[in-house]
C-alpha cells in the first residue's frame, strides 16, 4: 500500500461548509465531534479502520501485521521452500497509522504515525 492513497481531490481532509457555524464562531464540542466523524468516515471509505478514539482525536490504521509464527511453521513443513514467500511478504507488508485531531477552530490535523 502506498501512503496517502486517497482519491483525487482529498488533499486536505476538511468537511463541507455546513459543518461550521454561519457567523464565523469557532465550533462547539458537538460540531467538533461531527467534523471528526466526517473525517473518520472519509478514511473508512478508503480502507482504514479505527484503532482508538477519544473526544477530539482518532487513531486509524490500515494493513494487517504479518503472522510470523504461522510462516515459520509453513517454512519448516515445506523444507524451507516457504522462506522465499515469507521474505517477500515481510518486505511488502506495511501497517500505516494516522492520528486525526480536530483543533479548536474545527480544522482536521493529520499526523502519520510509525509504520
Coordinates of C-alpha atoms in Angstrom, one line a residue:
X1 CA 0.0 0.0 0.0
X2 CA 1.2 3.4 -0.9
X3 CA 0.9 6.1 1.8
X4 CA -1.7 8.7 1.3
X5 CA -3.7 6.5 -1.1
X6 CA -6.8 8.7 -1.1
X7 CA -8.9 9.6 -4.1
X8 CA -8.1 12.6 -6.2
X9 CA -9.2 16.0 -4.6
X10 CA -9.0 14.8 -1.0
X11 CA -5.7 16.5 -0.3
X12 CA -6.9 18.4 2.8
X13 CA -9.5 16.5 4.8
X14 CA -11.8 19.4 5.7
X15 CA -15.6 18.9 5.9
X16 CA -18.1 20.7 3.8
X17 CA -19.0 24.3 4.8
X18 CA -22.3 23.2 6.5
X19 CA -20.4 21.8 9.5
X20 CA -19.3 25.2 10.7
X21 CA -21.3 28.0 12.3
X22 CA -22.8 30.6 9.9
X23 CA -21.5 33.6 12.0
X24 CA -17.8 32.5 12.0
X25 CA -17.6 31.5 15.6
X26 CA -15.4 28.5 16.5
X27 CA -17.4 25.2 16.6
X28 CA -18.6 23.9 19.9
X29 CA -17.8 20.4 21.2
X30 CA -20.8 18.8 19.3
X31 CA -19.8 20.3 16.0
X32 CA -16.2 19.3 16.5
X33 CA -17.3 15.7 17.1
X34 CA -19.3 15.8 13.9
X35 CA -16.3 17.2 11.9
X36 CA -14.2 14.4 13.3
X37 CA -16.9 11.8 12.4
X38 CA -16.9 13.1 8.9
X39 CA -13.1 12.8 8.6
X40 CA -13.2 9.2 10.1
X41 CA -15.9 8.2 7.6
X42 CA -13.9 9.5 4.7
X43 CA -10.9 7.4 5.8
X44 CA -13.1 4.3 6.4
X45 CA -14.3 4.6 2.9
X46 CA -10.7 4.1 1.7
X47 CA -9.9 1.1 3.8
X48 CA -8.8 2.5 7.1
X49 CA -10.2 1.2 10.5
X50 CA -10.4 2.9 13.9
X51 CA -7.8 1.7 16.4
X52 CA -8.7 4.1 19.2
X53 CA -11.0 7.1 19.7
X54 CA -11.1 10.0 22.1
X55 CA -13.2 13.1 22.3
X56 CA -11.3 15.1 19.6
X57 CA -8.8 12.5 18.3
X58 CA -8.9 9.2 16.4
X59 CA -6.1 6.9 15.7
X60 CA -6.7 4.9 12.5
X61 CA -4.8 2.0 11.0
X62 CA -4.6 0.4 7.6
X63 CA -3.0 -3.0 6.8
X64 CA -2.5 -6.2 8.9
X65 CA 0.6 -7.3 10.8
X66 CA 2.2 -10.5 9.5
X67 CA 1.8 -13.7 11.4
X68 CA 5.4 -14.8 11.7
X69 CA 4.7 -17.9 13.7
X70 CA 2.5 -19.3 11.0
X71 CA 5.0 -18.5 8.3
X72 CA 7.8 -20.1 10.4
X73 CA 5.8 -23.3 10.7
X74 CA 5.0 -23.3 7.0
X75 CA 8.6 -22.9 6.2
X76 CA 9.7 -25.8 8.4
X77 CA 7.0 -28.1 7.0
X78 CA 7.8 -27.2 3.4
X79 CA 11.6 -27.9 3.9
X80 CA 12.4 -24.2 3.9
X81 CA 10.8 -23.5 0.5
X82 CA 8.2 -21.2 2.1
X83 CA 11.0 -18.9 3.2
X84 CA 11.1 -17.1 -0.1
X85 CA 7.4 -16.3 0.1
X86 CA 7.8 -15.2 3.8
X87 CA 10.6 -12.8 2.8
X88 CA 8.5 -11.2 0.0
X89 CA 5.5 -10.9 2.4
X90 CA 7.7 -9.4 5.1
X91 CA 9.1 -6.8 2.7
X92 CA 5.7 -5.9 1.1
X93 CA 3.6 -5.9 4.3
X94 CA 3.0 -2.4 5.7
X95 CA 0.9 -1.2 8.6
X96 CA 0.1 2.5 8.4
X97 CA -1.2 4.6 11.3
X98 CA -2.6 8.1 11.3
X99 CA -3.9 10.3 14.1
X100 CA -6.7 12.7 13.2
X101 CA -7.3 15.6 15.6
X102 CA -9.9 18.4 15.5
X103 CA -8.5 21.6 16.8
X104 CA -10.5 24.4 18.5
X105 CA -11.2 26.1 15.1
X106 CA -12.6 22.8 13.7
X107 CA -9.7 22.0 11.4
X108 CA -8.6 18.4 10.9
X109 CA -4.9 17.9 11.8
X110 CA -3.5 14.6 10.4
X111 CA -0.3 13.2 11.8
X112 CA 1.2 10.0 10.3
X113 CA 2.5 7.5 12.8
X114 CA 5.2 4.9 12.8
X115 CA 4.7 2.0 10.4

